[in-house]
mmCIF file with all atom_site columns, C-alpha atoms in Angstrom:
data_model
loop_
_atom_site.group_PDB
_atom_site.id
_atom_site.type_symbol
_atom_site.label_atom_id
_atom_site.label_alt_id
_atom_site.label_comp_id
_atom_site.label_asym_id
_atom_site.label_entity_id
_atom_site.label_seq_id
_atom_site.pdbx_PDB_ins_code
_atom_site.Cartn_x
_atom_site.Cartn_y
_atom_site.Cartn_z
_atom_site.occupancy
_atom_site.B_iso_or_equiv
_atom_site.pdbx_formal_charge
_atom_site.auth_seq_id
_atom_site.auth_comp_id
_atom_site.auth_asym_id
_atom_site.auth_atom_id
_atom_site.pdbx_PDB_model_num
ATOM 1   C CA . UNK T 1 1   ? 14.353  6.575   -14.719 1.00 0.00 ? 1   UNK T CA 1
ATOM 2   C CA . UNK T 1 2   ? 11.112  6.522   -12.706 1.00 0.00 ? 2   UNK T CA 1
ATOM 3   C CA . UNK T 1 3   ? 7.749   6.071   -14.408 1.00 0.00 ? 3   UNK T CA 1
ATOM 4   C CA . UNK T 1 4   ? 4.399   6.207   -12.631 1.00 0.00 ? 4   UNK T CA 1
ATOM 5   C CA . UNK T 1 5   ? 1.169   4.919   -14.114 1.00 0.00 ? 5   UNK T CA 1
ATOM 6   C CA . UNK T 1 6   ? -2.383  4.398   -12.925 1.00 0.00 ? 6   UNK T CA 1
ATOM 7   C CA . UNK T 1 7   ? -3.130  0.745   -12.242 1.00 0.00 ? 7   UNK T CA 1
ATOM 8   C CA . UNK T 1 8   ? -5.836  -0.958  -14.273 1.00 0.00 ? 8   UNK T CA 1
ATOM 9   C CA . UNK T 1 9   ? -7.648  -4.255  -13.636 1.00 0.00 ? 9   UNK T CA 1
ATOM 10  C CA . UNK T 1 10  ? -5.115  -6.080  -15.809 1.00 0.00 ? 10  UNK T CA 1
ATOM 11  C CA . UNK T 1 11  ? -2.380  -4.970  -13.355 1.00 0.00 ? 11  UNK T CA 1
ATOM 12  C CA . UNK T 1 12  ? -3.973  -6.935  -10.517 1.00 0.00 ? 12  UNK T CA 1
ATOM 13  C CA . UNK T 1 13  ? -1.394  -9.771  -10.552 1.00 0.00 ? 13  UNK T CA 1
ATOM 14  C CA . UNK T 1 14  ? 1.595   -7.431  -10.220 1.00 0.00 ? 14  UNK T CA 1
ATOM 15  C CA . UNK T 1 15  ? -0.246  -5.333  -7.645  1.00 0.00 ? 15  UNK T CA 1
ATOM 16  C CA . UNK T 1 16  ? -1.024  -8.434  -5.603  1.00 0.00 ? 16  UNK T CA 1
ATOM 17  C CA . UNK T 1 17  ? 2.673   -9.369  -5.561  1.00 0.00 ? 17  UNK T CA 1
ATOM 18  C CA . UNK T 1 18  ? 3.508   -5.890  -4.250  1.00 0.00 ? 18  UNK T CA 1
ATOM 19  C CA . UNK T 1 19  ? 0.787   -6.037  -1.594  1.00 0.00 ? 19  UNK T CA 1
ATOM 20  C CA . UNK T 1 20  ? 2.061   -9.452  -0.558  1.00 0.00 ? 20  UNK T CA 1
ATOM 21  C CA . UNK T 1 21  ? 5.550   -7.963  -0.325  1.00 0.00 ? 21  UNK T CA 1
ATOM 22  C CA . UNK T 1 22  ? 4.243   -5.241  1.986   1.00 0.00 ? 22  UNK T CA 1
ATOM 23  C CA . UNK T 1 23  ? 2.444   -7.815  4.140   1.00 0.00 ? 23  UNK T CA 1
ATOM 24  C CA . UNK T 1 24  ? 5.635   -9.842  4.432   1.00 0.00 ? 24  UNK T CA 1
ATOM 25  C CA . UNK T 1 25  ? 7.675   -6.720  5.213   1.00 0.00 ? 25  UNK T CA 1
ATOM 26  C CA . UNK T 1 26  ? 5.364   -5.970  8.158   1.00 0.00 ? 26  UNK T CA 1
ATOM 27  C CA . UNK T 1 27  ? 5.121   -9.651  9.211   1.00 0.00 ? 27  UNK T CA 1
ATOM 28  C CA . UNK T 1 28  ? 1.370   -9.518  8.481   1.00 0.00 ? 28  UNK T CA 1
ATOM 29  C CA . UNK T 1 29  ? 1.020   -12.128 5.737   1.00 0.00 ? 29  UNK T CA 1
ATOM 30  C CA . UNK T 1 30  ? -1.564  -14.006 7.826   1.00 0.00 ? 30  UNK T CA 1
ATOM 31  C CA . UNK T 1 31  ? -3.836  -10.936 7.589   1.00 0.00 ? 31  UNK T CA 1
ATOM 32  C CA . UNK T 1 32  ? -3.734  -10.686 3.791   1.00 0.00 ? 32  UNK T CA 1
ATOM 33  C CA . UNK T 1 33  ? -7.178  -11.714 2.510   1.00 0.00 ? 33  UNK T CA 1
ATOM 34  C CA . UNK T 1 34  ? -7.311  -10.155 -0.956  1.00 0.00 ? 34  UNK T CA 1
ATOM 35  C CA . UNK T 1 35  ? -6.379  -11.865 -4.212  1.00 0.00 ? 35  UNK T CA 1
ATOM 36  C CA . UNK T 1 36  ? -5.763  -10.752 -7.806  1.00 0.00 ? 36  UNK T CA 1
ATOM 37  C CA . UNK T 1 37  ? -9.403  -11.297 -8.834  1.00 0.00 ? 37  UNK T CA 1
ATOM 38  C CA . UNK T 1 38  ? -10.677 -9.166  -5.962  1.00 0.00 ? 38  UNK T CA 1
ATOM 39  C CA . UNK T 1 39  ? -8.176  -6.442  -6.852  1.00 0.00 ? 39  UNK T CA 1
ATOM 40  C CA . UNK T 1 40  ? -9.145  -6.526  -10.537 1.00 0.00 ? 40  UNK T CA 1
ATOM 41  C CA . UNK T 1 41  ? -12.797 -6.099  -9.629  1.00 0.00 ? 41  UNK T CA 1
ATOM 42  C CA . UNK T 1 42  ? -12.027 -3.251  -7.218  1.00 0.00 ? 42  UNK T CA 1
ATOM 43  C CA . UNK T 1 43  ? -9.857  -1.509  -9.828  1.00 0.00 ? 43  UNK T CA 1
ATOM 44  C CA . UNK T 1 44  ? -12.609 -1.699  -12.441 1.00 0.00 ? 44  UNK T CA 1
ATOM 45  C CA . UNK T 1 45  ? -13.685 1.799   -13.516 1.00 0.00 ? 45  UNK T CA 1
ATOM 46  C CA . UNK T 1 46  ? -17.304 1.006   -12.691 1.00 0.00 ? 46  UNK T CA 1
ATOM 47  C CA . UNK T 1 47  ? -16.476 0.271   -9.047  1.00 0.00 ? 47  UNK T CA 1
ATOM 48  C CA . UNK T 1 48  ? -13.924 3.034   -8.447  1.00 0.00 ? 48  UNK T CA 1
ATOM 49  C CA . UNK T 1 49  ? -13.364 1.937   -4.834  1.00 0.00 ? 49  UNK T CA 1
ATOM 50  C CA . UNK T 1 50  ? -9.741  3.010   -4.819  1.00 0.00 ? 50  UNK T CA 1
ATOM 51  C CA . UNK T 1 51  ? -6.928  4.048   -7.107  1.00 0.00 ? 51  UNK T CA 1
ATOM 52  C CA . UNK T 1 52  ? -3.382  2.757   -7.350  1.00 0.00 ? 52  UNK T CA 1
ATOM 53  C CA . UNK T 1 53  ? -0.243  4.337   -8.715  1.00 0.00 ? 53  UNK T CA 1
ATOM 54  C CA . UNK T 1 54  ? 2.357   1.829   -9.897  1.00 0.00 ? 54  UNK T CA 1
ATOM 55  C CA . UNK T 1 55  ? 5.995   2.918   -9.915  1.00 0.00 ? 55  UNK T CA 1
ATOM 56  C CA . UNK T 1 56  ? 8.536   1.541   -12.352 1.00 0.00 ? 56  UNK T CA 1
ATOM 57  C CA . UNK T 1 57  ? 12.279  2.014   -12.164 1.00 0.00 ? 57  UNK T CA 1
ATOM 58  C CA . UNK T 1 58  ? 14.081  1.450   -15.466 1.00 0.00 ? 58  UNK T CA 1
ATOM 59  C CA . UNK T 1 59  ? 10.966  -0.362  -16.731 1.00 0.00 ? 59  UNK T CA 1
ATOM 60  C CA . UNK T 1 60  ? 10.854  -2.763  -13.759 1.00 0.00 ? 60  UNK T CA 1
ATOM 61  C CA . UNK T 1 61  ? 8.002   -2.676  -11.226 1.00 0.00 ? 61  UNK T CA 1
ATOM 62  C CA . UNK T 1 62  ? 9.340   -1.034  -8.073  1.00 0.00 ? 62  UNK T CA 1
ATOM 63  C CA . UNK T 1 63  ? 6.407   -0.120  -5.851  1.00 0.00 ? 63  UNK T CA 1
ATOM 64  C CA . UNK T 1 64  ? 2.941   1.292   -5.458  1.00 0.00 ? 64  UNK T CA 1
ATOM 65  C CA . UNK T 1 65  ? 0.773   3.828   -3.690  1.00 0.00 ? 65  UNK T CA 1
ATOM 66  C CA . UNK T 1 66  ? -2.927  3.137   -3.120  1.00 0.00 ? 66  UNK T CA 1
ATOM 67  C CA . UNK T 1 67  ? -5.406  5.856   -2.242  1.00 0.00 ? 67  UNK T CA 1
ATOM 68  C CA . UNK T 1 68  ? -9.004  6.926   -2.262  1.00 0.00 ? 68  UNK T CA 1
ATOM 69  C CA . UNK T 1 69  ? -11.010 10.110  -2.067  1.00 0.00 ? 69  UNK T CA 1
ATOM 70  C CA . UNK T 1 70  ? -12.689 10.636  1.303   1.00 0.00 ? 70  UNK T CA 1
ATOM 71  C CA . UNK T 1 71  ? -14.824 13.304  2.954   1.00 0.00 ? 71  UNK T CA 1
ATOM 72  C CA . UNK T 1 72  ? -14.348 15.010  6.319   1.00 0.00 ? 72  UNK T CA 1
ATOM 73  C CA . UNK T 1 73  ? -17.586 16.091  7.962   1.00 0.00 ? 73  UNK T CA 1
ATOM 74  C CA . UNK T 1 74  ? -15.557 18.237  10.368  1.00 0.00 ? 74  UNK T CA 1
ATOM 75  C CA . UNK T 1 75  ? -13.823 20.135  7.591   1.00 0.00 ? 75  UNK T CA 1
ATOM 76  C CA . UNK T 1 76  ? -16.727 19.982  5.169   1.00 0.00 ? 76  UNK T CA 1
ATOM 77  C CA . UNK T 1 77  ? -14.537 18.935  2.264   1.00 0.00 ? 77  UNK T CA 1
ATOM 78  C CA . UNK T 1 78  ? -12.813 16.048  0.576   1.00 0.00 ? 78  UNK T CA 1
ATOM 79  C CA . UNK T 1 79  ? -9.293  14.808  1.213   1.00 0.00 ? 79  UNK T CA 1
ATOM 80  C CA . UNK T 1 80  ? -7.180  12.055  -0.271  1.00 0.00 ? 80  UNK T CA 1
ATOM 81  C CA . UNK T 1 81  ? -6.420  9.090   1.951   1.00 0.00 ? 81  UNK T CA 1
ATOM 82  C CA . UNK T 1 82  ? -3.270  7.110   1.171   1.00 0.00 ? 82  UNK T CA 1
ATOM 83  C CA . UNK T 1 83  ? -3.793  3.497   2.194   1.00 0.00 ? 83  UNK T CA 1
ATOM 84  C CA . UNK T 1 84  ? -0.397  2.012   1.321   1.00 0.00 ? 84  UNK T CA 1
ATOM 85  C CA . UNK T 1 85  ? 2.990   3.146   0.085   1.00 0.00 ? 85  UNK T CA 1
ATOM 86  C CA . UNK T 1 86  ? 5.449   0.366   -0.599  1.00 0.00 ? 86  UNK T CA 1
ATOM 87  C CA . UNK T 1 87  ? 8.743   0.206   -2.456  1.00 0.00 ? 87  UNK T CA 1
ATOM 88  C CA . UNK T 1 88  ? 10.479  -3.118  -3.050  1.00 0.00 ? 88  UNK T CA 1
ATOM 89  C CA . UNK T 1 89  ? 13.671  -3.296  -1.012  1.00 0.00 ? 89  UNK T CA 1
ATOM 90  C CA . UNK T 1 90  ? 16.063  -3.321  -3.963  1.00 0.00 ? 90  UNK T CA 1
ATOM 91  C CA . UNK T 1 91  ? 14.546  -0.041  -5.204  1.00 0.00 ? 91  UNK T CA 1
ATOM 92  C CA . UNK T 1 92  ? 14.642  1.903   -1.951  1.00 0.00 ? 92  UNK T CA 1
ATOM 93  C CA . UNK T 1 93  ? 16.677  5.128   -1.722  1.00 0.00 ? 93  UNK T CA 1
ATOM 94  C CA . UNK T 1 94  ? 16.126  5.819   -5.439  1.00 0.00 ? 94  UNK T CA 1
ATOM 95  C CA . UNK T 1 95  ? 13.548  8.603   -4.906  1.00 0.00 ? 95  UNK T CA 1
ATOM 96  C CA . UNK T 1 96  ? 10.651  6.373   -5.996  1.00 0.00 ? 96  UNK T CA 1
ATOM 97  C CA . UNK T 1 97  ? 8.673   7.023   -2.819  1.00 0.00 ? 97  UNK T CA 1
ATOM 98  C CA . UNK T 1 98  ? 9.144   10.745  -3.297  1.00 0.00 ? 98  UNK T CA 1
ATOM 99  C CA . UNK T 1 99  ? 7.965   10.460  -6.907  1.00 0.00 ? 99  UNK T CA 1
ATOM 100 C CA . UNK T 1 100 ? 4.823   8.609   -5.784  1.00 0.00 ? 100 UNK T CA 1
ATOM 101 C CA . UNK T 1 101 ? 4.089   11.163  -3.060  1.00 0.00 ? 101 UNK T CA 1
ATOM 102 C CA . UNK T 1 102 ? 4.638   14.039  -5.481  1.00 0.00 ? 102 UNK T CA 1
ATOM 103 C CA . UNK T 1 103 ? 2.225   12.412  -7.935  1.00 0.00 ? 103 UNK T CA 1
ATOM 104 C CA . UNK T 1 104 ? -0.486  12.053  -5.268  1.00 0.00 ? 104 UNK T CA 1
ATOM 105 C CA . UNK T 1 105 ? 0.119   15.705  -4.381  1.00 0.00 ? 105 UNK T CA 1
ATOM 106 C CA . UNK T 1 106 ? -0.419  16.651  -8.053  1.00 0.00 ? 106 UNK T CA 1
ATOM 107 C CA . UNK T 1 107 ? -3.615  14.586  -8.149  1.00 0.00 ? 107 UNK T CA 1
ATOM 108 C CA . UNK T 1 108 ? -4.888  16.311  -5.014  1.00 0.00 ? 108 UNK T CA 1
ATOM 109 C CA . UNK T 1 109 ? -4.189  19.751  -6.454  1.00 0.00 ? 109 UNK T CA 1
ATOM 110 C CA . UNK T 1 110 ? -5.901  18.795  -9.718  1.00 0.00 ? 110 UNK T CA 1
ATOM 111 C CA . UNK T 1 111 ? -8.983  17.720  -7.727  1.00 0.00 ? 111 UNK T CA 1
ATOM 112 C CA . UNK T 1 112 ? -8.802  20.957  -5.706  1.00 0.00 ? 112 UNK T CA 1
ATOM 113 C CA . UNK T 1 113 ? -8.178  18.984  -2.529  1.00 0.00 ? 113 UNK T CA 1
ATOM 114 C CA . UNK T 1 114 ? -5.984  20.649  0.053   1.00 0.00 ? 114 UNK T CA 1
ATOM 115 C CA . UNK T 1 115 ? -4.951  17.741  2.278   1.00 0.00 ? 115 UNK T CA 1
ATOM 116 C CA . UNK T 1 116 ? -3.726  14.177  2.107   1.00 0.00 ? 116 UNK T CA 1
ATOM 117 C CA . UNK T 1 117 ? -3.797  11.812  5.082   1.00 0.00 ? 117 UNK T CA 1
ATOM 118 C CA . UNK T 1 118 ? -2.221  8.462   5.840   1.00 0.00 ? 118 UNK T CA 1
ATOM 119 C CA . UNK T 1 119 ? -1.082  6.281   8.703   1.00 0.00 ? 119 UNK T CA 1
ATOM 120 C CA . UNK T 1 120 ? 2.359   5.076   9.666   1.00 0.00 ? 120 UNK T CA 1
ATOM 121 C CA . UNK T 1 121 ? 3.534   2.511   12.196  1.00 0.00 ? 121 UNK T CA 1
ATOM 122 C CA . UNK T 1 122 ? 4.851   4.365   15.250  1.00 0.00 ? 122 UNK T CA 1
ATOM 123 C CA . UNK T 1 123 ? 8.145   2.466   15.136  1.00 0.00 ? 123 UNK T CA 1
ATOM 124 C CA . UNK T 1 124 ? 8.736   3.062   11.414  1.00 0.00 ? 124 UNK T CA 1
ATOM 125 C CA . UNK T 1 125 ? 11.231  5.848   11.990  1.00 0.00 ? 125 UNK T CA 1
ATOM 126 C CA . UNK T 1 126 ? 12.557  5.724   8.427   1.00 0.00 ? 126 UNK T CA 1
ATOM 127 C CA . UNK T 1 127 ? 9.092   6.375   6.993   1.00 0.00 ? 127 UNK T CA 1
ATOM 128 C CA . UNK T 1 128 ? 8.348   9.063   9.585   1.00 0.00 ? 128 UNK T CA 1
ATOM 129 C CA . UNK T 1 129 ? 11.556  10.871  8.645   1.00 0.00 ? 129 UNK T CA 1
ATOM 130 C CA . UNK T 1 130 ? 10.704  10.518  4.941   1.00 0.00 ? 130 UNK T CA 1
ATOM 131 C CA . UNK T 1 131 ? 7.215   11.978  5.398   1.00 0.00 ? 131 UNK T CA 1
ATOM 132 C CA . UNK T 1 132 ? 8.469   14.761  7.656   1.00 0.00 ? 132 UNK T CA 1
ATOM 133 C CA . UNK T 1 133 ? 11.057  15.700  5.027   1.00 0.00 ? 133 UNK T CA 1
ATOM 134 C CA . UNK T 1 134 ? 8.220   16.011  2.509   1.00 0.00 ? 134 UNK T CA 1
ATOM 135 C CA . UNK T 1 135 ? 6.673   18.646  4.781   1.00 0.00 ? 135 UNK T CA 1
ATOM 136 C CA . UNK T 1 136 ? 3.926   16.463  6.270   1.00 0.00 ? 136 UNK T CA 1
ATOM 137 C CA . UNK T 1 137 ? 2.955   16.755  9.929   1.00 0.00 ? 137 UNK T CA 1
ATOM 138 C CA . UNK T 1 138 ? 2.629   13.742  12.224  1.00 0.00 ? 138 UNK T CA 1
ATOM 139 C CA . UNK T 1 139 ? -0.476  13.631  14.414  1.00 0.00 ? 139 UNK T CA 1
ATOM 140 C CA . UNK T 1 140 ? -0.562  11.104  17.216  1.00 0.00 ? 140 UNK T CA 1
ATOM 141 C CA . UNK T 1 141 ? -3.930  9.408   17.168  1.00 0.00 ? 141 UNK T CA 1
ATOM 142 C CA . UNK T 1 142 ? -4.949  5.877   18.067  1.00 0.00 ? 142 UNK T CA 1
ATOM 143 C CA . UNK T 1 143 ? -6.628  3.683   15.514  1.00 0.00 ? 143 UNK T CA 1
ATOM 144 C CA . UNK T 1 144 ? -9.281  1.128   16.363  1.00 0.00 ? 144 UNK T CA 1
ATOM 145 C CA . UNK T 1 145 ? -10.501 -1.747  14.226  1.00 0.00 ? 145 UNK T CA 1
ATOM 146 C CA . UNK T 1 146 ? -13.793 -3.429  15.036  1.00 0.00 ? 146 UNK T CA 1
ATOM 147 C CA . UNK T 1 147 ? -14.176 -6.751  13.230  1.00 0.00 ? 147 UNK T CA 1
ATOM 148 C CA . UNK T 1 148 ? -17.941 -7.160  12.970  1.00 0.00 ? 148 UNK T CA 1
ATOM 149 C CA . UNK T 1 149 ? -17.919 -10.296 10.789  1.00 0.00 ? 149 UNK T CA 1
ATOM 150 C CA . UNK T 1 150 ? -17.348 -12.662 13.732  1.00 0.00 ? 150 UNK T CA 1
#
């Protein structure tokens, strides 16, 4: 049985373990700078920087989806931006990812938002197939990152 709940500051330790799992999965652990305290602060209702859905499978943490509400000046309206979707390996192929994506779709409809955006690694064919099967369209667009703290 799949259960999905909204993460709260007290979930920061379990969320950090999941984020670390995603970083390891993508061989990006060296780029992980956050920690449980930073996550707890960011999840605090007063900050509302982002939201996280935690997925449980048979009462065991299985994955997460993080997102935030954004605005498109071209479209003149808000959209939801999914930052991460990650399912622990032992829980894959159990429809947990689909449950998370359906929940974010419900949230978007509740907020009267008509689109959700996210990024995917170009070589992640399994994820691309998954998202395409949901009915999402893939747009090829380059992404730049400018580190201005150096």
